[in-house]
Coordinates of C-alpha atoms in Angstrom, one line a residue:
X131 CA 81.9 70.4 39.1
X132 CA 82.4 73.7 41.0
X133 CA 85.9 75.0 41.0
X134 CA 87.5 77.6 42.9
X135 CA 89.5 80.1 40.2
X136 CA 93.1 79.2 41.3
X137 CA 94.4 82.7 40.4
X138 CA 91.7 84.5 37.9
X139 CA 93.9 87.4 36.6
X140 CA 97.4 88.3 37.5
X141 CA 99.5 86.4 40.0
X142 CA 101.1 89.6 41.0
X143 CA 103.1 90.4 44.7
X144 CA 100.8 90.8 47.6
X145 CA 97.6 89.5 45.4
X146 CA 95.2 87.9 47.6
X147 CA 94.6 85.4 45.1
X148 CA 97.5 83.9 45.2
X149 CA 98.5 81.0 47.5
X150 CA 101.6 82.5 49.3
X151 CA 104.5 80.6 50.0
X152 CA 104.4 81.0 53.7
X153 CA 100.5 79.7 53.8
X154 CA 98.8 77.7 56.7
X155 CA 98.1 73.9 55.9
X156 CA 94.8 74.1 54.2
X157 CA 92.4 71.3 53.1
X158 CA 89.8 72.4 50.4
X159 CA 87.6 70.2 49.3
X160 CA 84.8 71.1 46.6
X161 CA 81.8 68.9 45.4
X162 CA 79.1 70.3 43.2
X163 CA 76.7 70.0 40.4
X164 CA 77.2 72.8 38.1
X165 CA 78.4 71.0 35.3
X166 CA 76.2 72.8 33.1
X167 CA 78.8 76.1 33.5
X168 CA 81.2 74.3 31.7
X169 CA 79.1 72.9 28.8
X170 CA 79.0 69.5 29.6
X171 CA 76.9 67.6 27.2
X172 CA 74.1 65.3 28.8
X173 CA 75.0 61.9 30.1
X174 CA 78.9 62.6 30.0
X175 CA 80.8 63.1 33.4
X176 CA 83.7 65.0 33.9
X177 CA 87.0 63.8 35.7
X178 CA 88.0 64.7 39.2
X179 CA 90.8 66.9 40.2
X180 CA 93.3 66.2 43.3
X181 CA 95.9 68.5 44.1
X182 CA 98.2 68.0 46.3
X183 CA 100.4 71.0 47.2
X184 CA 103.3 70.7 49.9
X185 CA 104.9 73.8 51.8
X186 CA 108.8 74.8 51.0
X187 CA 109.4 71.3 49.4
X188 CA 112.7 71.3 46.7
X189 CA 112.9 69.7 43.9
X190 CA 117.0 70.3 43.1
X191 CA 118.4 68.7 46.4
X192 CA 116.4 65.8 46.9
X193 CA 113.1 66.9 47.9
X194 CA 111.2 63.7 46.3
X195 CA 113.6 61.4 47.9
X196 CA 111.9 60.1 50.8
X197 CA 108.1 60.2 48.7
X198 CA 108.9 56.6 47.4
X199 CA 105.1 55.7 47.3
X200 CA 104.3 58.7 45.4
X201 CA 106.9 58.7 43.0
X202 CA 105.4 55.5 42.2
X203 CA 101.9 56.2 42.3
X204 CA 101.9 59.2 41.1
X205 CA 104.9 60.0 39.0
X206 CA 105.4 56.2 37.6
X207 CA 101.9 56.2 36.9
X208 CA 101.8 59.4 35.1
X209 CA 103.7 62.1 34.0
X210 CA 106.9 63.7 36.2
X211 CA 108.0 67.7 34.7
X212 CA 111.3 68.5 35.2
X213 CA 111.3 72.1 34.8
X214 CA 108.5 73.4 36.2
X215 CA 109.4 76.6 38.8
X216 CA 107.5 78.8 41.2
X217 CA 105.8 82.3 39.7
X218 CA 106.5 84.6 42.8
X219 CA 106.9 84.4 46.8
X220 CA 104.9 87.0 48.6
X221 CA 106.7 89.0 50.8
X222 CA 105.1 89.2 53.6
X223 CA 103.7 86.4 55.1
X224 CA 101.6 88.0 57.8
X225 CA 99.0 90.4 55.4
X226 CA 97.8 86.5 54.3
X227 CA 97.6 84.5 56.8
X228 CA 94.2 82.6 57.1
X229 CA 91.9 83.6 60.1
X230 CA 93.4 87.4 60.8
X231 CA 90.9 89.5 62.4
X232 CA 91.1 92.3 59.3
X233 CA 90.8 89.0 56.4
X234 CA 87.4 87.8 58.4
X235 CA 88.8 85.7 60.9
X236 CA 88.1 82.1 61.2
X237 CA 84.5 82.6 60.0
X238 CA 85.4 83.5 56.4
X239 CA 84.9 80.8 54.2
X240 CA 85.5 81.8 50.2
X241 CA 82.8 82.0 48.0
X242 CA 82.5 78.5 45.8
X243 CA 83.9 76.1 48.4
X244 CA 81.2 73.2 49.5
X245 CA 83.5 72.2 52.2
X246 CA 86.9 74.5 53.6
X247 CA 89.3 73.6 56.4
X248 CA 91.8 75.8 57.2
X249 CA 94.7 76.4 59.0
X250 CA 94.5 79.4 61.5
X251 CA 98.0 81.5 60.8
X252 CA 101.2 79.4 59.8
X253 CA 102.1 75.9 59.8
X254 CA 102.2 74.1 62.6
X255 CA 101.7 70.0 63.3
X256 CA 100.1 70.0 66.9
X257 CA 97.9 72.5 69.5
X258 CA 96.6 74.5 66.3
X259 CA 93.0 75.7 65.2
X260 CA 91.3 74.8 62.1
X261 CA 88.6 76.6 60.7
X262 CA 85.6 73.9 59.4
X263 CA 83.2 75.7 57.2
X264 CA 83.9 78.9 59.4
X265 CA 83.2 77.2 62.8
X266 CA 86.7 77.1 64.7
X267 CA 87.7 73.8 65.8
X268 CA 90.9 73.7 68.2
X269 CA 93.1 70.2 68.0
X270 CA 96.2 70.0 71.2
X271 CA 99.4 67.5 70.9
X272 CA 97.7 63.5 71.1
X273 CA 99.4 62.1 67.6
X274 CA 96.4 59.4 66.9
X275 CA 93.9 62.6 66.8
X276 CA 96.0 65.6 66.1
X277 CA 98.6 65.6 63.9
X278 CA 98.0 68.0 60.7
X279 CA 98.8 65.9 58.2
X280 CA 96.9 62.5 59.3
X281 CA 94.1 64.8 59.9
X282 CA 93.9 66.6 56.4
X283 CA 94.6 62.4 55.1
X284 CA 91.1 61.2 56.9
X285 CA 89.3 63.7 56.3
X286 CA 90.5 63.6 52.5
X287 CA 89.2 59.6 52.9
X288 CA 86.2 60.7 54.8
X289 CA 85.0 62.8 51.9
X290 CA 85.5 60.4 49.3
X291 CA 83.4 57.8 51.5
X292 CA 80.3 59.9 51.7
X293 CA 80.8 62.3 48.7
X294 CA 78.3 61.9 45.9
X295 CA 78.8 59.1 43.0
X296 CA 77.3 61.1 40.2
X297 CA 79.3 64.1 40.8
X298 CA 82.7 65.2 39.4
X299 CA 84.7 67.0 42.6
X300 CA 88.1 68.9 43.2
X301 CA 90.0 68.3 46.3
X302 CA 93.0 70.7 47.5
X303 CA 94.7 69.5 50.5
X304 CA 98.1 71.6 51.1
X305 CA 100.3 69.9 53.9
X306 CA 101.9 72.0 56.3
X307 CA 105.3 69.6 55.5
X308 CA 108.2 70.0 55.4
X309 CA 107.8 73.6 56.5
X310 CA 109.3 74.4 59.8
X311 CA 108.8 74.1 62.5
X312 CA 109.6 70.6 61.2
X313 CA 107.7 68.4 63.5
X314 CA 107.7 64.6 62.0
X315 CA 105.1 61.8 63.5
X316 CA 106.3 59.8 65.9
X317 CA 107.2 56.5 64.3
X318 CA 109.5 58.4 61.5
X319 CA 111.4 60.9 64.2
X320 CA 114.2 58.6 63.9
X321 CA 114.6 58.3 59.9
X322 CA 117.2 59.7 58.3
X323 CA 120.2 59.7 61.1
X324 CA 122.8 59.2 58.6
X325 CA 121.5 61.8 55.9
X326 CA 123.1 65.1 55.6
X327 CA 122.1 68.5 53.3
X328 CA 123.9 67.6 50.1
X329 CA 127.3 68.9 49.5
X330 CA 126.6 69.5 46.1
X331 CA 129.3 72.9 44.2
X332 CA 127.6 75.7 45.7
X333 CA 127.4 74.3 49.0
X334 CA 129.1 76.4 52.0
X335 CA 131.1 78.3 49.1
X336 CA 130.9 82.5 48.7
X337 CA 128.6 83.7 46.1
X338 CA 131.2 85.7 44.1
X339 CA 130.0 88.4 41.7
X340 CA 126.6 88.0 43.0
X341 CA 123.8 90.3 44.9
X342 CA 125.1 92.0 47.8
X343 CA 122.4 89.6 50.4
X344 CA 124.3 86.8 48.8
X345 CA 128.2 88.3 49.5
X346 CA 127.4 89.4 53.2
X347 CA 127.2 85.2 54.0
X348 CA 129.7 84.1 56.0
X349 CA 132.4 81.5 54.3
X350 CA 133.0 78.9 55.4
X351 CA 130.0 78.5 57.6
X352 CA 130.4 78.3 61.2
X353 CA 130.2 74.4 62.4
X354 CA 126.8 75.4 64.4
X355 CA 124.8 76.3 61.5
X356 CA 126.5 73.2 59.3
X357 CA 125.0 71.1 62.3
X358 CA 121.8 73.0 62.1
X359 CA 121.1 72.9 58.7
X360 CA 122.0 69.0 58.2
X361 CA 119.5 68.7 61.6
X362 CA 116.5 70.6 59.3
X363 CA 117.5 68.4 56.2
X364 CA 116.4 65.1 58.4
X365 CA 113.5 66.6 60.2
X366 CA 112.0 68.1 56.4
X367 CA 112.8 64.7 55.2
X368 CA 110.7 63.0 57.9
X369 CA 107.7 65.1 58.1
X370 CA 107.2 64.1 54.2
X371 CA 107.2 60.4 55.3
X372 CA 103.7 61.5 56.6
X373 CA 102.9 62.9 53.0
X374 CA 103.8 59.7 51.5
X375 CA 101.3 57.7 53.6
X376 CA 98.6 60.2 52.9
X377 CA 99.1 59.9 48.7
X378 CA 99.0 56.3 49.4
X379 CA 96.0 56.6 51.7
X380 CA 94.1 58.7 48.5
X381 CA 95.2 56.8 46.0
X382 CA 93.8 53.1 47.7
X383 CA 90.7 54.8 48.8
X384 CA 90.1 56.7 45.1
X385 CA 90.8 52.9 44.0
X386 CA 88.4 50.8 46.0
X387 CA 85.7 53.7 45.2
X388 CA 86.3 53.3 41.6
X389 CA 87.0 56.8 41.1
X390 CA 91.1 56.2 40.3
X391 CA 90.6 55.8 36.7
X392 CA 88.9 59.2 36.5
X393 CA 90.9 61.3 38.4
X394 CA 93.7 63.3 37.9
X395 CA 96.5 63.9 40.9
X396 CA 99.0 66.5 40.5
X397 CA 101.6 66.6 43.2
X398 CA 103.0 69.8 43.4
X399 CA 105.1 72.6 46.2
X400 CA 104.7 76.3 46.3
X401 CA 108.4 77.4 46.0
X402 CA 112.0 74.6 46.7
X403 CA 114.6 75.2 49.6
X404 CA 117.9 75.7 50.3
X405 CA 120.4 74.2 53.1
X406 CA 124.3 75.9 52.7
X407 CA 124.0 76.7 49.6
X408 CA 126.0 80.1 48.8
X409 CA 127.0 80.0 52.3
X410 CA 122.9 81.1 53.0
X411 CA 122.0 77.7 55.6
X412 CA 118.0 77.5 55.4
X413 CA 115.5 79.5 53.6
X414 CA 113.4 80.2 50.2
X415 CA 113.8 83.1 49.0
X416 CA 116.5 83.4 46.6
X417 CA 116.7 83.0 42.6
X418 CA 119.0 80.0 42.1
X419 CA 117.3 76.9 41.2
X420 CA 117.4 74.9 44.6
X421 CA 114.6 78.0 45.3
X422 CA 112.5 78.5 42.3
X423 CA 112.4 74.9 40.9
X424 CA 109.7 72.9 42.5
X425 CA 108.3 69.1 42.2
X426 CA 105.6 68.3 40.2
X427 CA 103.8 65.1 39.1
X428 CA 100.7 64.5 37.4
X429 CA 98.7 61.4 36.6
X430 CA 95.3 60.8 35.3
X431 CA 93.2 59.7 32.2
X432 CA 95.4 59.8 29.2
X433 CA 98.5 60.2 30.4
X434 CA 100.8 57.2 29.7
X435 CA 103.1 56.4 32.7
X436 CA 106.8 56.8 33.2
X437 CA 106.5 59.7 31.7
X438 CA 109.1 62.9 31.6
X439 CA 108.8 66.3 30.5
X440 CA 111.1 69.4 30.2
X441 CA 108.4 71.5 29.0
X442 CA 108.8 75.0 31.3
X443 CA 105.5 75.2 33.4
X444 CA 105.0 77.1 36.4
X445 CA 102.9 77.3 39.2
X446 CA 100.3 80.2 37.0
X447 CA 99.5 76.9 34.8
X448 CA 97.7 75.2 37.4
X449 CA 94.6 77.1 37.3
X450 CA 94.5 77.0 33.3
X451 CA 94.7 73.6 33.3
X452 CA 92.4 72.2 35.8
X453 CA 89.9 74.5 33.9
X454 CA 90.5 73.0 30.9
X455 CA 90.4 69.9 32.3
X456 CA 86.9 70.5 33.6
X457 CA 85.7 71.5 30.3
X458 CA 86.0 75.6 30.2
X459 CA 86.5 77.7 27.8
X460 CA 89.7 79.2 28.6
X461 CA 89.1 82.5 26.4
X462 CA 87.1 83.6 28.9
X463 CA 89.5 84.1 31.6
X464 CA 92.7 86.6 32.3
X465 CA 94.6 84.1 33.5
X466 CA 98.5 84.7 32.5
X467 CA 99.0 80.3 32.8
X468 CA 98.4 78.2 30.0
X469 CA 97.1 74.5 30.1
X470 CA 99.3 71.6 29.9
X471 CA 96.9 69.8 29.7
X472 CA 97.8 68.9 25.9
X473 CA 101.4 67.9 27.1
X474 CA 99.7 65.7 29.8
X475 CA 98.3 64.0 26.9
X476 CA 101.3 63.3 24.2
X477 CA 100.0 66.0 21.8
X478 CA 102.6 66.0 18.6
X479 CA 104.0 69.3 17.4
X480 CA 102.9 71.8 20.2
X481 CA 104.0 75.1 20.7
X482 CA 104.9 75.7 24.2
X483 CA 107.3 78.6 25.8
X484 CA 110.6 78.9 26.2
X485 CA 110.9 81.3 29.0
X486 CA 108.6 82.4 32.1
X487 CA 108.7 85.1 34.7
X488 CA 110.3 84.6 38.2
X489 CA 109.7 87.3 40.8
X490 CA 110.2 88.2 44.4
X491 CA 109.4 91.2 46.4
X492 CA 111.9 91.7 50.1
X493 CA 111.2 91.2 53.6
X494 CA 112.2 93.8 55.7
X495 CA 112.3 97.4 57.2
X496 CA 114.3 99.7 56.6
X497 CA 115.9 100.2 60.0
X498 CA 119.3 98.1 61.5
X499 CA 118.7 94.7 62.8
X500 CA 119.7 95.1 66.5
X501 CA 121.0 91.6 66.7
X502 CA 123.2 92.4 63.9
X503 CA 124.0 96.3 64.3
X504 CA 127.2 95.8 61.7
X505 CA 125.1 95.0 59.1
X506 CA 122.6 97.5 57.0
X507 CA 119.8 98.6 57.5
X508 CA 116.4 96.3 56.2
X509 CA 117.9 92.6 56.6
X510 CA 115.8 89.7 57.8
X511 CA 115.7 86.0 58.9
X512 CA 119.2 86.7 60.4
X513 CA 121.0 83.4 61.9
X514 CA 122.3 84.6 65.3
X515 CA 126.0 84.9 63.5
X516 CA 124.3 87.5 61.7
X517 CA 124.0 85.7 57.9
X518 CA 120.5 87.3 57.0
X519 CA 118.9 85.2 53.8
X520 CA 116.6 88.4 53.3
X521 CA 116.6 92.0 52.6
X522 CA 113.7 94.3 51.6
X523 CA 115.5 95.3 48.4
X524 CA 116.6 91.7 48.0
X525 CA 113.3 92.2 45.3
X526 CA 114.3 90.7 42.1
X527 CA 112.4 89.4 38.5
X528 CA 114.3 87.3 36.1
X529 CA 113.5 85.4 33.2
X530 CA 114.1 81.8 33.3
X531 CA 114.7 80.5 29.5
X532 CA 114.5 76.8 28.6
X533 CA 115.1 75.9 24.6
X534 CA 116.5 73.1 23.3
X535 CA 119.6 74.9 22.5
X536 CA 119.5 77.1 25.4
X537 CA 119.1 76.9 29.5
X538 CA 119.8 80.6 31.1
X539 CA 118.4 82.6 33.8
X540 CA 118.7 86.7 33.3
X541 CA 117.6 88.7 36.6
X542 CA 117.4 92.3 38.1
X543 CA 117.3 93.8 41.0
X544 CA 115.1 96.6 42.1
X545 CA 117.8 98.4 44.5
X546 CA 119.9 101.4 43.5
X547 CA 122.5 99.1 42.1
X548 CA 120.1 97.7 39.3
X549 CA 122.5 94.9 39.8
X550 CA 122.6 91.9 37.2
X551 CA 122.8 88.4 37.3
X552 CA 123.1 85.7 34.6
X553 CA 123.5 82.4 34.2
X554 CA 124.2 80.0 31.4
X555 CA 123.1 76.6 33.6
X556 CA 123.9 73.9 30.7
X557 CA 127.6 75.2 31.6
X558 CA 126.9 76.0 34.9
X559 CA 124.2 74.0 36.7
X560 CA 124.9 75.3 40.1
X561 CA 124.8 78.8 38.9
X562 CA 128.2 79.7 40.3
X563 CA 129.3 82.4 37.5
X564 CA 127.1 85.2 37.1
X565 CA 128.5 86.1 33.5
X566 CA 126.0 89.8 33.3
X567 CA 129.6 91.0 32.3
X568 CA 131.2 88.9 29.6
X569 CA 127.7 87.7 27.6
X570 CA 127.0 88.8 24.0
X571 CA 125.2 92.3 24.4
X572 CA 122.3 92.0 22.1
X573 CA 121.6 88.5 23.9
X574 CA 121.5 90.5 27.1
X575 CA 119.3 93.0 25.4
X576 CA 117.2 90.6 24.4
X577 CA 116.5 89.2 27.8
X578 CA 115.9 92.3 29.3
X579 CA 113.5 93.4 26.7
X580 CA 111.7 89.7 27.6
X581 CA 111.9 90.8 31.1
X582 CA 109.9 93.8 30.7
X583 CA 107.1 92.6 28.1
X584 CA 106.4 89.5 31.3
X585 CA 106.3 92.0 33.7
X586 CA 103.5 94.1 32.1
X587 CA 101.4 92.1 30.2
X588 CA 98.0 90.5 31.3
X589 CA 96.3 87.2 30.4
X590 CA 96.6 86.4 26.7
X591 CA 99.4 89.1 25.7
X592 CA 102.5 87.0 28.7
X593 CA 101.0 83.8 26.1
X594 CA 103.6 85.8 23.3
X595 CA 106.5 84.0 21.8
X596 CA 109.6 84.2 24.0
X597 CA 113.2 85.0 23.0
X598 CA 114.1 81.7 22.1
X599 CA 110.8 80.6 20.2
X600 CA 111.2 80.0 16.8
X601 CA 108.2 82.5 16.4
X602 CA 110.1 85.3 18.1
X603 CA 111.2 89.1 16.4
X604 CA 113.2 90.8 18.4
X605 CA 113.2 94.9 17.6
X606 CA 115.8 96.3 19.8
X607 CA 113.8 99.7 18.6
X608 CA 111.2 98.4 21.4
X609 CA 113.5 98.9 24.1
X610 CA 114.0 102.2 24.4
X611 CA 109.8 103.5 23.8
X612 CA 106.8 103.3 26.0
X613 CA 104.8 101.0 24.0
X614 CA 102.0 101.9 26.4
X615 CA 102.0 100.3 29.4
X616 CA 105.3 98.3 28.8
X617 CA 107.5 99.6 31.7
X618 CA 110.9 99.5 29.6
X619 CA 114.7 100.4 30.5
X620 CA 117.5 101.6 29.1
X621 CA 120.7 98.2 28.8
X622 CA 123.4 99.8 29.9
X623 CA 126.8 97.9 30.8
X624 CA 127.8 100.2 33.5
X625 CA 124.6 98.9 35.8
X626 CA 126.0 95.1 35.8

């Protein structure tokens, strides 16, 4: 079973390693026979590895709605994690996009891959290029033989036909839905008419006491972007209709090939999404929930259906745990993830964490937006009434805590206003009081010391009990030294 590392080593901002959030559609598919790398004893066969990764798919406003066949295929059948978040969001989506002339062009096919197809650039649904094993292939606009998503389905079903039986495989097939520019299939452009964005607390209300990018929204939002923002709810909604048939496309064809039983699926997105939230009416890139929190669903051998867990994974514990899944020896990577696999199946008394790193680094130069010459310098993605849902010091890393007495979010910002935000979410679940101000000082020490150790370790050492781990010492001593490489800085209540 060959697998490609998902993210050897740190899954740091602009790392090429990592899958950005702005990616092209990609279907990887890998078959092999090097079981003997991971120690496989003779006669015994390893299970297969499907995942399925979506682009800008949320898991707080009703991202899973429409995916009724895969909620019950997948999630029903398995195991559905209510917690689990994105890592980071690289900044700029340009630098990574597959098939640029200065990353090898459409030719380049990464080392360990038996069979690649790739996107060229960003998403798109019709008149695109694909790259097959490094020989380019360009598709136009006929639906039966063209669109993106039915294409990465059969040839997902096309492999399993004429794939090897004796060999394990991983498949990777990342959808270009529901990314803009939001192009459903024909027979499901008219879902949805009477849906609208959810007007759940934060929606079209000011983000008091929060980041400046967040304050400079207009309230209430003009009736144009309402309109627009409900339209982009529908047409995300509809493209995943697509995704749905493709799960249940995989999931009859592993089936009738007699592979189901030996495969695990994970269903998964690379960061959520907000419409109106904050007054902000589309985009990614923010810290609340609706943005970081993404879905994820997992079934396979040994996992017991209809199950739910609120263990705190993120996107870093993919890699770890299809490893371990294919029989490595996890010691021998960096990797900063840990496997949950053991959650997947029903170990007893397991120590997991209780917090993990969010990050984000800016779009944007540092020059005035000349659609919006009122506003500062370094804005982007500004809606033509000049609401911009990015900044290039909009660069922020928080720690999101999960216990069972405790559910907060702590998180800085790298701008000369080191400003703060906090929020306790079993009080506030829409993460409208940012209380940096009125929380106990030593618990905000606490965090911020967290924040630091996450930010600077490597592999093993970001494994360390977290603040609200039963295992946990906290020396407030440690905040104000070196301790080698930690980067560490002074709390001080006048930078909230």
């Amino acid at each position: 079973m060959q697998l490609l590392p998902l993210a050897p080593g740190r899954l740091r901002q602009g790392s090429p390693r990592h899958l950005p959030s702005c990616s092209p559609a990609l279907l990887l598919l890998v078959l092999g026979g090097c079981l003997g790398v991971f120690g496989v004893a003779a006669g015994t066969r390893r299970p297969n590895v499907v995942l399925l990764l979506t682009d800008d798919q949320d898991e707080v406003l009703g991202g899973m709605t429409p995916l009724k066949k895969t909620k019950a295929l997948i999630g029903e059948m398995g195991m559905t994690f209510s917690s689990a978040v994105r890592l980071v969001t690289v900044p700029t989506c340009l630098a990574f996009q597959y098939g640029a002339p200065d990353a090898g062009g459409l030719e380049h096919v990464p080392l360990g891959w038996s069979y690649w197809y790739a996107l060229e650039k960003n998403s798109k649904y019709y008149n695109y290029t694909l790259s097959i094993n490094g020989k380019a292939r360009k598709h136009g606009e006929n639906y039966s033989v063209d669109y993106l998503t039915d294409v990465l389905a059969n040839v997902s079903l096309d492999f399993l036909d004429y794939k090897s039986n004796f060999e394990p495989f991983f498949m990777m097939i990342a959808t270009p839905a529901p990314h803009s520019p939001w192009t459903a299939a024909p027979q499901y452009q008219k879902a949805f008419q009477n849906v609208f964005a959810p007007r759940n607390k934060n929606f079209n209300i000011h983000g008091t006491n929060k980041h400046w990018l967040i304050r400079q929204a207009k309230t209430p939002m003009t009736n144009s972007s309402i309109q627009f923002l409900d339209n982009a709810f529908r047409k995300r909604w509809q493209t995943l209709l697509s995704v749905d048939d493709l799960v249940e496309k995989l999931v009859k064809r592993l089936e009738f090939t007699g592979e189901l039983n030996n495969t695990y699926i994970f269903y998964t997105s690379d960061n959520g999404y907000h419409t109106g939230q904050f007054s902000l009416p589309i985009d990614k890139r923010q810290l609340y929930e609706f943005d970081i929190k993404v879905p994820l669903l997992v079934r396979g051998p040994g996992i017991k259906p209809n199950q739910t867990s609120k263990m705190l994974v993120a996107n870093i514990d993919l890699g770890p745990t299809i490893l371990d899944i294919a029989g490595y020896d996890l010691n021998k990577t960096q990797m900063d993830g840990m496997s949950f696999l053991p959650i997947l199946r029903g170990a007893s008394n397991l120590t997991w964490r209780s917090d993990v790193l969010v990050e984000y680094q800016g779009e944007g130069r540092n020059v005035t937006d000349p659609t919006c010459p009122s506003l500062s310098p370094g804005v982007s993605q500004c809606f033509p009434d000049c609401v911009c849902e990015d900044a290039y010091n909009n660069t922020y890393a928080c720690v999101r805590t999960m216990s069972a007495l405790w559910n907060l979010q702590y998180c800085e910002f790298d701008d000369q206003e080191v400003f703060v935000e906090v929020y306790n979410l079993t009080a506030d679940p829409d993460q409208i009081t940012n209380i940096a101000k009125s929380i106990d000082p030593e618990l905000l020490g606490k965090m911020n010391y967290r924040l630091m150790m996450l930010q600077s370790c490597s592999g093993p050492t970001c494994r360390t009990p977290g603040v609200f781990d039963p295992r946990y010492r906290f020396d407030p001593r440690l905040m104000f030294s070196n301790r080698g490489s930690v980067r560490t800085r002074r709390f001080s209540k006048h930078l909230l």
